[in-house]
Amino acid sequence: MTETFQFKLLATDGKARRGEVSMPRGTIRTPAFMPVGTVGTVKAMYLDQVRELGADIILGNTYHLMLRPGPERVARLGGLHELIRWPYPILTDSGGFQVMSLSGLRKLDEQGVTFKSHVDGALHHMSPERSIEIQGLLDSDIQMQLDECVALPASPKEIERAMEMSLRWAERCKVAFGDQPGKAMFGIVQGGDIPHLRVRSAQALAELNLKGYAIGGLAVGEPQEVMLDMIDTTVPHMPFEKPRYLMGVGTPDDMLKSVARGIDMFDCVMPTRSGRHGLAFTRRGRINLRNARHAEDMRPLDEESSCPAARDYSRAYLHHLIRANESLGGMLLTWNNLSYYQDLMAGIRKAIEEGRFADFMAETQENWARGDL
Ligand SMILES: Nc1cc(N)c2c(=O)[nH][nH]c(=O)c2c1
C-alpha cells in the first residue's frame, strides 16, 4: 500500500496487461472485476464473503447513495468505508448514468442534470462539481467524472454534442477534485459508435493528465462486435501507463475479449443481478436453475469449485429455492457467480504473467462451448 495512487504494469502478453493499482486502502490486482455495491451493499452477500472471493475493490453508485442515506449523512457517520465495514478501495460512479436511466430526468444542460428522485420524487440538481463533492463526502477512493452517456442508436450530432459536453465536464471535475494524493479521479471516454469521436474524446482526456481513464457509452445495448470495435478504436489513444476501466462490462466472454484488447478494470451487475434471477455462471457455461430439467438433479453446480455454493448444494435444491422465490436461492447463486467471476480474473492474471493468455482464453471459451457439466 502507498500514500499515493500508483499504477504499475507487471507483465504484458500481446495487448493483455497484468498490473497493480496501489492506494492507501489497498492494492488492486489487474485485470480486476469490481462487484457492484449499489446502495452500500453487494446485494445478497456479506462483504467479508466478497473479500474472501478475491475482490480488491467494490463499486458504489453515487445516484443511489445521494438519495439515501445521503452524502452529508454518510460523511457524518465516518464515510462509506466505515458505514458499510469495507476498509478496502471503493470506486464510485458519478451518478450521471443512473440519473439518465433511473430517475425522472427533468433537465440536462451545460450546468448539469436536474432530476426527480425515483425514491420520493424530490427534485435534485447535480453539476460536475456536486458529483465530485458527493463522491468526496462518501470518501470514495476512485471518483468518476460526470459525463453524459448517450443510448445507442443515436445520431452523430447527438453523440458529438454529448461527447463534447462530457469533455467540458471532465475539466470542471478535475478542478473540483483538486489534488488528493491517495485518491484518483478518472475521465470517461465517450463518442458512441463513431470512431473519430472516440479518438477525439480519448485524446482530449489524455491532455488532462488524469490518474486513470474509463471507456463509457458501451454496454448500453449495442452488439458485442460494436463494443469490441470501439475498444479497438479507443485504447490506442489512451495513455499506456494509466489504468483503463471499461464501464458496465460484462459477461465472462466480454471480459476475456476486452482484456485481450488492453482493458484493466471491469464492473457489472451481471453476476449479482442474474444470480438473484436464477442464472449460474460456471466454467462450463451458464445454467438457468429456473429450468425444470434441474428439478431432480442432485449434482452440484461444480464439484471442483472452491465455493461452497457451487460445490455443496444440489441443482435440485437451487431450482426449488429459485422457483419458490426464497432469498437463499439468490444468495447462493450470487455467491457462486461472484466466485466464478473472481476465479476467472485470477486465471486471467496468472495466464498473462505466464505468457499464455491466448491459450487460456481459447481453453476457457472451449469449456463454455462444451456446455453443462
Ligand atoms: N455501461 C455504462 C455503465 C456506467 N455505469 C456508465 C457510467 O457510469 N458513466 N458513463 C457511462 O458511459 C457508463 C456506461
CSV table of C-alpha atoms and ligand atoms in Angstrom, one decimal:
chain,number,residue,atom,x,y,z
A,1,MET,CA,0.0,0.0,0.0
A,2,THR,CA,1.2,3.6,-0.6
A,3,GLU,CA,0.2,7.0,0.5
A,4,THR,CA,-0.3,7.9,-3.2
A,5,PHE,CA,-2.2,6.4,-6.1
A,6,GLN,CA,0.2,4.4,-8.3
A,7,PHE,CA,-0.4,2.1,-11.3
A,8,LYS,CA,2.4,-0.2,-12.4
A,9,LEU,CA,2.4,-2.7,-15.2
A,10,LEU,CA,3.9,-6.1,-14.1
A,11,ALA,CA,3.6,-8.0,-17.4
A,12,THR,CA,2.0,-7.9,-20.8
A,13,ASP,CA,1.0,-10.7,-23.2
A,14,GLY,CA,0.0,-9.2,-26.6
A,15,LYS,CA,-2.3,-6.3,-25.7
A,16,ALA,CA,-3.3,-8.0,-22.4
A,17,ARG,CA,-1.9,-6.3,-19.3
A,18,ARG,CA,-1.2,-7.5,-15.8
A,19,GLY,CA,-0.8,-4.6,-13.4
A,20,GLU,CA,-1.4,-3.3,-9.9
A,21,VAL,CA,-3.1,-0.2,-8.6
A,22,SER,CA,-1.7,0.8,-5.2
A,23,MET,CA,-3.7,3.1,-3.0
A,24,PRO,CA,-3.7,3.8,0.8
A,25,ARG,CA,-6.6,1.5,1.4
A,26,GLY,CA,-5.1,-1.4,-0.6
A,27,THR,CA,-3.8,-2.8,-3.8
A,28,ILE,CA,-6.0,-3.7,-6.8
A,29,ARG,CA,-4.7,-6.6,-8.9
A,30,THR,CA,-5.5,-6.0,-12.6
A,31,PRO,CA,-7.2,-7.2,-14.6
A,32,ALA,CA,-9.8,-6.7,-11.9
A,33,PHE,CA,-13.5,-7.3,-11.6
A,34,MET,CA,-15.3,-4.8,-9.3
A,35,PRO,CA,-18.5,-6.2,-7.7
A,36,VAL,CA,-21.3,-3.6,-7.7
A,37,GLY,CA,-22.2,-2.5,-4.2
A,38,THR,CA,-25.1,-0.3,-5.4
A,39,VAL,CA,-26.5,1.2,-2.2
A,40,GLY,CA,-23.7,0.3,0.1
A,41,THR,CA,-24.1,-3.4,-0.2
A,42,VAL,CA,-23.3,-6.1,-2.8
A,43,LYS,CA,-26.8,-7.4,-2.9
A,44,ALA,CA,-27.3,-10.8,-1.2
A,45,MET,CA,-23.7,-11.0,0.0
A,46,TYR,CA,-21.8,-10.3,3.2
A,47,LEU,CA,-18.8,-8.1,2.3
A,48,ASP,CA,-16.4,-10.4,4.1
A,49,GLN,CA,-17.6,-13.1,1.6
A,50,VAL,CA,-17.0,-10.6,-1.3
A,51,ARG,CA,-13.5,-10.1,0.0
A,52,GLU,CA,-12.8,-13.8,0.6
A,53,LEU,CA,-13.7,-14.5,-3.1
A,54,GLY,CA,-10.8,-12.2,-4.1
A,55,ALA,CA,-12.4,-8.7,-4.6
A,56,ASP,CA,-9.8,-6.0,-4.1
A,57,ILE,CA,-12.3,-3.2,-4.7
A,58,ILE,CA,-16.0,-2.7,-4.9
A,59,LEU,CA,-18.2,-0.1,-6.7
A,60,GLY,CA,-20.7,2.2,-5.1
A,61,ASN,CA,-23.5,4.0,-7.0
A,62,THR,CA,-23.5,7.8,-6.3
A,63,TYR,CA,-27.0,8.2,-7.6
A,64,HIS,CA,-28.5,5.7,-5.1
A,65,LEU,CA,-26.2,6.8,-2.2
A,66,MET,CA,-27.0,10.5,-2.7
A,67,LEU,CA,-30.7,9.8,-2.4
A,68,ARG,CA,-30.3,7.6,0.7
A,69,PRO,CA,-28.7,7.7,3.2
A,70,GLY,CA,-27.4,11.0,1.6
A,71,PRO,CA,-23.8,12.1,1.2
A,72,GLU,CA,-23.7,14.6,4.2
A,73,ARG,CA,-25.2,11.9,6.5
A,74,VAL,CA,-22.6,9.3,5.2
A,75,ALA,CA,-19.8,11.9,6.0
A,76,ARG,CA,-21.2,12.4,9.5
A,77,LEU,CA,-21.2,8.7,10.0
A,78,GLY,CA,-17.5,8.5,9.1
A,79,GLY,CA,-17.6,7.8,5.3
A,80,LEU,CA,-18.8,4.9,3.2
A,81,HIS,CA,-16.0,2.5,4.2
A,82,GLU,CA,-16.8,3.0,7.9
A,83,LEU,CA,-20.6,2.7,7.4
A,84,ILE,CA,-20.5,-0.5,5.3
A,85,ARG,CA,-17.5,-2.0,7.0
A,86,TRP,CA,-15.4,-2.3,3.8
A,87,PRO,CA,-11.9,-0.9,4.6
A,88,TYR,CA,-10.5,-1.5,1.1
A,89,PRO,CA,-10.8,0.7,-2.0
A,90,ILE,CA,-14.2,1.8,-3.3
A,91,LEU,CA,-14.8,3.3,-6.8
A,92,THR,CA,-17.9,5.4,-7.2
A,93,ASP,CA,-19.5,6.3,-10.5
A,94,SER,CA,-20.6,9.9,-11.0
A,95,GLY,CA,-24.3,9.3,-10.7
A,96,GLY,CA,-25.0,10.7,-14.2
A,97,PHE,CA,-25.5,7.4,-15.9
A,98,GLN,CA,-28.2,6.3,-13.4
A,99,VAL,CA,-29.8,9.7,-13.3
A,100,MET,CA,-30.4,9.2,-17.0
A,101,SER,CA,-31.6,5.6,-16.7
A,102,LEU,CA,-33.4,5.5,-13.4
A,103,SER,CA,-34.7,8.9,-12.4
A,104,GLY,CA,-37.3,11.2,-13.7
A,105,LEU,CA,-34.8,13.3,-15.7
A,106,ARG,CA,-36.1,16.9,-15.9
A,107,LYS,CA,-33.3,18.8,-17.5
A,108,LEU,CA,-29.8,18.3,-18.8
A,109,ASP,CA,-27.7,21.3,-19.8
A,110,GLU,CA,-24.2,22.7,-19.5
A,111,GLN,CA,-24.7,23.2,-15.8
A,112,GLY,CA,-25.6,19.5,-15.1
A,113,VAL,CA,-28.7,17.4,-14.6
A,114,THR,CA,-31.9,18.2,-12.8
A,115,PHE,CA,-34.0,15.1,-11.9
A,116,LYS,CA,-36.7,13.8,-9.7
A,117,SER,CA,-35.7,11.0,-7.3
A,118,HIS,CA,-37.2,7.6,-8.0
A,119,VAL,CA,-37.4,7.2,-4.2
A,120,ASP,CA,-39.6,10.1,-3.1
A,121,GLY,CA,-40.0,12.3,-6.2
A,122,ALA,CA,-37.8,15.1,-4.7
A,123,LEU,CA,-36.1,17.4,-7.1
A,124,HIS,CA,-32.3,17.3,-7.3
A,125,HIS,CA,-29.7,19.1,-9.3
A,126,MET,CA,-26.2,17.6,-9.9
A,127,SER,CA,-23.5,19.6,-11.5
A,128,PRO,CA,-20.0,18.2,-12.3
A,129,GLU,CA,-18.8,20.0,-9.1
A,130,ARG,CA,-21.6,18.5,-7.0
A,131,SER,CA,-20.9,15.0,-8.3
A,132,ILE,CA,-17.3,15.3,-7.2
A,133,GLU,CA,-18.4,16.9,-3.9
A,134,ILE,CA,-20.7,13.9,-3.2
A,135,GLN,CA,-18.1,11.3,-4.1
A,136,GLY,CA,-15.7,13.2,-1.7
A,137,LEU,CA,-18.3,13.1,1.1
A,138,LEU,CA,-18.6,9.4,0.6
A,139,ASP,CA,-14.8,9.3,0.9
A,140,SER,CA,-14.5,7.4,-2.4
A,141,ASP,CA,-11.1,6.3,-3.4
A,142,ILE,CA,-11.6,6.4,-7.2
A,143,GLN,CA,-14.1,9.0,-8.3
A,144,MET,CA,-15.6,9.2,-11.8
A,145,GLN,CA,-16.2,12.4,-13.7
A,146,LEU,CA,-19.8,13.4,-14.5
A,147,ASP,CA,-20.5,12.5,-18.1
A,148,GLU,CA,-23.4,12.1,-20.5
A,149,CYS,CA,-23.8,8.6,-21.9
A,150,VAL,CA,-26.0,8.5,-25.0
A,151,ALA,CA,-28.0,5.4,-25.5
A,152,LEU,CA,-27.3,3.8,-28.9
A,153,PRO,CA,-28.5,4.0,-31.6
A,154,ALA,CA,-28.2,7.8,-31.7
A,155,SER,CA,-27.5,10.5,-34.3
A,156,PRO,CA,-23.8,11.5,-34.9
A,157,LYS,CA,-24.9,15.1,-34.0
A,158,GLU,CA,-26.3,13.9,-30.6
A,159,ILE,CA,-23.3,11.7,-29.9
A,160,GLU,CA,-20.9,14.6,-30.7
A,161,ARG,CA,-22.8,17.1,-28.5
A,162,ALA,CA,-22.8,14.7,-25.5
A,163,MET,CA,-19.1,13.8,-26.0
A,164,GLU,CA,-18.0,17.4,-26.2
A,165,MET,CA,-20.1,18.4,-23.1
A,166,SER,CA,-18.6,15.4,-21.3
A,167,LEU,CA,-15.1,16.7,-22.1
A,168,ARG,CA,-16.0,20.1,-20.7
A,169,TRP,CA,-17.5,18.4,-17.6
A,170,ALA,CA,-14.2,16.4,-17.2
A,171,GLU,CA,-12.3,19.7,-17.0
A,172,ARG,CA,-14.7,21.0,-14.3
A,173,CYS,CA,-14.5,17.7,-12.4
A,174,LYS,CA,-10.7,17.9,-12.5
A,175,VAL,CA,-10.8,21.4,-10.9
A,176,ALA,CA,-13.3,20.4,-8.3
A,177,PHE,CA,-11.3,17.2,-7.4
A,178,GLY,CA,-8.2,19.2,-6.9
A,179,ASP,CA,-5.1,17.4,-5.6
A,180,GLN,CA,-5.9,14.4,-3.4
A,181,PRO,CA,-2.7,12.2,-3.3
A,182,GLY,CA,-4.2,8.9,-2.1
A,183,LYS,CA,-7.2,9.2,-4.4
A,184,ALA,CA,-7.9,9.4,-8.1
A,185,MET,CA,-10.4,10.9,-10.5
A,186,PHE,CA,-10.9,9.0,-13.7
A,187,GLY,CA,-12.1,10.6,-17.0
A,188,ILE,CA,-14.6,8.8,-19.2
A,189,VAL,CA,-14.2,8.4,-22.9
A,190,GLN,CA,-17.4,8.9,-24.8
A,191,GLY,CA,-18.2,9.1,-28.6
A,192,GLY,CA,-20.8,6.4,-29.1
A,193,ASP,CA,-20.1,4.1,-32.1
A,194,ILE,CA,-18.3,6.8,-34.1
A,195,PRO,CA,-14.6,6.2,-34.3
A,196,HIS,CA,-13.4,9.7,-34.9
A,197,LEU,CA,-15.4,11.0,-31.9
A,198,ARG,CA,-14.0,8.2,-29.7
A,199,VAL,CA,-10.4,9.3,-30.8
A,200,ARG,CA,-11.2,13.0,-30.2
A,201,SER,CA,-12.6,12.2,-26.7
A,202,ALA,CA,-9.6,9.9,-25.7
A,203,GLN,CA,-7.0,12.4,-26.9
A,204,ALA,CA,-8.6,15.4,-25.2
A,205,LEU,CA,-9.0,13.5,-21.9
A,206,ALA,CA,-5.3,12.4,-22.1
A,207,GLU,CA,-4.3,16.1,-22.2
A,208,LEU,CA,-5.9,16.4,-18.7
A,209,ASN,CA,-3.3,14.0,-17.3
A,210,LEU,CA,-5.8,12.2,-15.0
A,211,LYS,CA,-4.8,9.2,-13.0
A,212,GLY,CA,-7.0,6.8,-14.9
A,213,TYR,CA,-9.4,6.5,-17.8
A,214,ALA,CA,-12.7,4.7,-18.4
A,215,ILE,CA,-14.4,3.8,-21.6
A,216,GLY,CA,-18.1,4.7,-21.2
A,217,GLY,CA,-21.0,4.7,-23.6
A,218,LEU,CA,-20.7,1.0,-24.2
A,219,ALA,CA,-22.6,-2.0,-22.8
A,220,VAL,CA,-25.7,0.1,-23.5
A,221,GLY,CA,-27.4,-2.5,-25.8
A,222,GLU,CA,-25.0,-2.5,-28.7
A,223,PRO,CA,-23.9,-5.8,-30.3
A,224,GLN,CA,-20.7,-7.2,-28.8
A,225,GLU,CA,-18.8,-6.7,-32.1
A,226,VAL,CA,-19.6,-2.9,-31.9
A,227,MET,CA,-18.4,-2.8,-28.4
A,228,LEU,CA,-15.1,-4.6,-29.3
A,229,ASP,CA,-14.6,-2.4,-32.4
A,230,MET,CA,-14.9,0.8,-30.2
A,231,ILE,CA,-12.4,-0.7,-27.7
A,232,ASP,CA,-10.0,-1.3,-30.6
A,233,THR,CA,-10.5,2.2,-31.8
A,234,THR,CA,-10.2,3.9,-28.4
A,235,VAL,CA,-7.4,2.0,-26.5
A,236,PRO,CA,-4.5,3.1,-28.7
A,237,HIS,CA,-5.3,6.8,-27.8
A,238,MET,CA,-5.5,6.1,-24.0
A,239,PRO,CA,-2.3,6.6,-22.0
A,240,PHE,CA,-0.5,3.3,-21.9
A,241,GLU,CA,0.8,3.9,-18.3
A,242,LYS,CA,-2.7,4.6,-16.8
A,243,PRO,CA,-5.4,2.1,-15.8
A,244,ARG,CA,-8.2,1.5,-18.3
A,245,TYR,CA,-11.7,0.8,-17.0
A,246,LEU,CA,-14.5,-0.5,-19.2
A,247,MET,CA,-17.7,0.6,-17.5
A,248,GLY,CA,-20.7,-1.8,-17.1
A,249,VAL,CA,-18.9,-4.8,-18.6
A,250,GLY,CA,-19.8,-7.6,-18.7
A,251,THR,CA,-20.2,-11.2,-19.3
A,252,PRO,CA,-17.2,-13.5,-18.9
A,253,ASP,CA,-16.8,-13.6,-22.7
A,254,ASP,CA,-17.0,-9.8,-22.9
A,255,MET,CA,-14.2,-9.5,-20.2
A,256,LEU,CA,-11.9,-12.1,-21.8
A,257,LYS,CA,-12.1,-10.3,-25.2
A,258,SER,CA,-11.7,-6.9,-23.6
A,259,VAL,CA,-8.6,-8.0,-21.6
A,260,ALA,CA,-7.2,-9.2,-24.9
A,261,ARG,CA,-7.7,-5.6,-26.2
A,262,GLY,CA,-5.9,-3.9,-23.2
A,263,ILE,CA,-8.6,-3.3,-20.6
A,264,ASP,CA,-7.6,-3.5,-16.9
A,265,MET,CA,-10.8,-3.0,-14.8
A,266,PHE,CA,-14.4,-4.0,-15.1
A,267,ASP,CA,-17.7,-3.6,-13.2
A,268,CYS,CA,-21.0,-5.2,-14.0
A,269,VAL,CA,-24.3,-6.2,-12.2
A,270,MET,CA,-24.4,-9.3,-14.3
A,271,PRO,CA,-23.1,-11.8,-11.7
A,272,THR,CA,-25.2,-10.4,-8.9
A,273,ARG,CA,-28.4,-9.5,-10.7
A,274,SER,CA,-28.6,-12.7,-12.8
A,275,GLY,CA,-27.8,-14.8,-9.7
A,276,ARG,CA,-30.9,-13.4,-8.0
A,277,HIS,CA,-32.9,-14.4,-11.0
A,278,GLY,CA,-31.6,-18.0,-11.1
A,279,LEU,CA,-28.7,-17.8,-13.5
A,280,ALA,CA,-25.4,-19.6,-12.6
A,281,PHE,CA,-22.1,-18.9,-14.3
A,282,THR,CA,-19.8,-21.9,-14.3
A,283,ARG,CA,-16.6,-22.9,-16.1
A,284,ARG,CA,-18.8,-24.9,-18.4
A,285,GLY,CA,-21.1,-22.0,-19.3
A,286,ARG,CA,-24.4,-20.7,-18.0
A,287,ILE,CA,-27.0,-22.8,-16.2
A,288,ASN,CA,-30.6,-21.4,-15.7
A,289,LEU,CA,-31.7,-23.0,-12.5
A,290,ARG,CA,-35.3,-22.0,-13.2
A,291,ASN,CA,-35.4,-24.7,-15.9
A,292,ALA,CA,-37.5,-27.7,-14.9
A,293,ARG,CA,-34.7,-30.1,-16.1
A,294,HIS,CA,-32.9,-29.3,-12.8
A,295,ALA,CA,-35.8,-30.3,-10.5
A,296,GLU,CA,-34.3,-33.7,-9.6
A,297,ASP,CA,-30.7,-33.2,-10.4
A,298,MET,CA,-28.7,-33.9,-7.2
A,299,ARG,CA,-25.4,-32.9,-8.7
A,300,PRO,CA,-23.8,-29.6,-7.5
A,301,LEU,CA,-23.1,-26.8,-10.0
A,302,ASP,CA,-19.4,-27.7,-9.9
A,303,GLU,CA,-17.9,-30.2,-7.5
A,304,GLU,CA,-14.4,-28.9,-8.3
A,305,SER,CA,-15.2,-25.3,-7.2
A,306,SER,CA,-13.7,-23.8,-4.1
A,307,CYS,CA,-17.1,-22.0,-3.5
A,308,PRO,CA,-19.5,-23.9,-1.1
A,309,ALA,CA,-22.4,-22.6,-3.1
A,310,ALA,CA,-21.1,-24.4,-6.2
A,311,ARG,CA,-19.8,-27.5,-4.5
A,312,ASP,CA,-22.1,-28.3,-1.6
A,313,TYR,CA,-25.7,-27.7,-2.8
A,314,SER,CA,-27.6,-29.6,-5.4
A,315,ARG,CA,-29.1,-28.2,-8.5
A,316,ALA,CA,-32.5,-29.6,-7.4
A,317,TYR,CA,-32.3,-27.6,-4.2
A,318,LEU,CA,-31.2,-24.4,-6.1
A,319,HIS,CA,-34.0,-25.0,-8.6
A,320,HIS,CA,-36.5,-25.3,-5.7
A,321,LEU,CA,-35.3,-22.2,-3.9
A,322,ILE,CA,-35.4,-20.1,-7.1
A,323,ARG,CA,-38.8,-21.3,-8.1
A,324,ALA,CA,-40.1,-20.7,-4.5
A,325,ASN,CA,-38.5,-17.2,-4.7
A,326,GLU,CA,-36.6,-18.0,-1.5
A,327,SER,CA,-33.9,-15.5,-0.6
A,328,LEU,CA,-31.4,-18.3,-0.1
A,329,GLY,CA,-31.6,-19.1,-3.8
A,330,GLY,CA,-30.4,-15.7,-4.8
A,331,MET,CA,-27.8,-15.7,-2.1
A,332,LEU,CA,-26.3,-19.0,-3.1
A,333,LEU,CA,-26.2,-18.1,-6.9
A,334,THR,CA,-24.8,-14.7,-6.2
A,335,TRP,CA,-22.1,-16.3,-4.1
A,336,ASN,CA,-21.4,-18.8,-6.9
A,337,ASN,CA,-21.4,-16.2,-9.7
A,338,LEU,CA,-19.0,-13.8,-7.9
A,339,SER,CA,-16.8,-16.7,-7.1
A,340,TYR,CA,-16.7,-17.7,-10.7
A,341,TYR,CA,-16.0,-14.1,-11.9
A,342,GLN,CA,-13.1,-13.7,-9.4
A,343,ASP,CA,-11.7,-17.1,-10.3
A,344,LEU,CA,-11.8,-16.1,-13.9
A,345,MET,CA,-10.0,-12.9,-13.2
A,346,ALA,CA,-7.4,-14.7,-11.1
A,347,GLY,CA,-6.9,-17.2,-14.0
A,348,ILE,CA,-6.5,-14.3,-16.5
A,349,ARG,CA,-3.9,-12.6,-14.3
A,350,LYS,CA,-1.9,-15.8,-13.9
A,351,ALA,CA,-2.1,-16.5,-17.6
A,352,ILE,CA,-0.8,-13.1,-18.5
A,353,GLU,CA,2.1,-13.4,-16.0
A,354,GLU,CA,3.0,-16.7,-17.6
A,355,GLY,CA,2.7,-15.5,-21.2
A,356,ARG,CA,-0.1,-18.0,-22.1
A,357,PHE,CA,-3.2,-15.7,-22.2
A,358,ALA,CA,-4.2,-16.6,-25.7
A,359,ASP,CA,-4.3,-20.3,-24.8
A,360,PHE,CA,-6.1,-19.6,-21.5
A,361,MET,CA,-8.7,-17.6,-23.5
A,362,ALA,CA,-9.2,-20.4,-26.1
A,363,GLU,CA,-9.4,-23.1,-23.4
A,364,THR,CA,-11.9,-21.1,-21.3
A,365,GLN,CA,-14.2,-20.5,-24.3
A,366,GLU,CA,-14.0,-24.1,-25.4
A,367,ASN,CA,-15.1,-25.2,-21.9
A,368,TRP,CA,-18.1,-22.8,-22.1
A,369,ALA,CA,-18.9,-24.2,-25.5
A,370,ARG,CA,-18.9,-27.8,-24.3
A,371,GLY,CA,-21.8,-26.9,-22.1
A,372,ASP,CA,-23.1,-28.1,-18.8
A,373,LEU,CA,-21.0,-30.3,-16.6
B,1,LIG,N1,-22.3,0.9,-19.4
B,1,LIG,C1,-22.1,2.0,-18.6
B,1,LIG,C2,-22.2,1.9,-17.3
B,1,LIG,C3,-21.9,3.0,-16.5
B,1,LIG,N2,-22.1,2.9,-15.1
B,1,LIG,C4,-21.6,4.2,-17.0
B,1,LIG,C5,-21.3,5.4,-16.3
B,1,LIG,O1,-21.4,5.4,-15.0
B,1,LIG,N3,-20.9,6.6,-16.9
B,1,LIG,N4,-20.8,6.7,-18.2
B,1,LIG,C6,-21.1,5.6,-19.0
B,1,LIG,O2,-20.9,5.7,-20.2
B,1,LIG,C7,-21.4,4.3,-18.4
B,1,LIG,C8,-21.7,3.2,-19.2
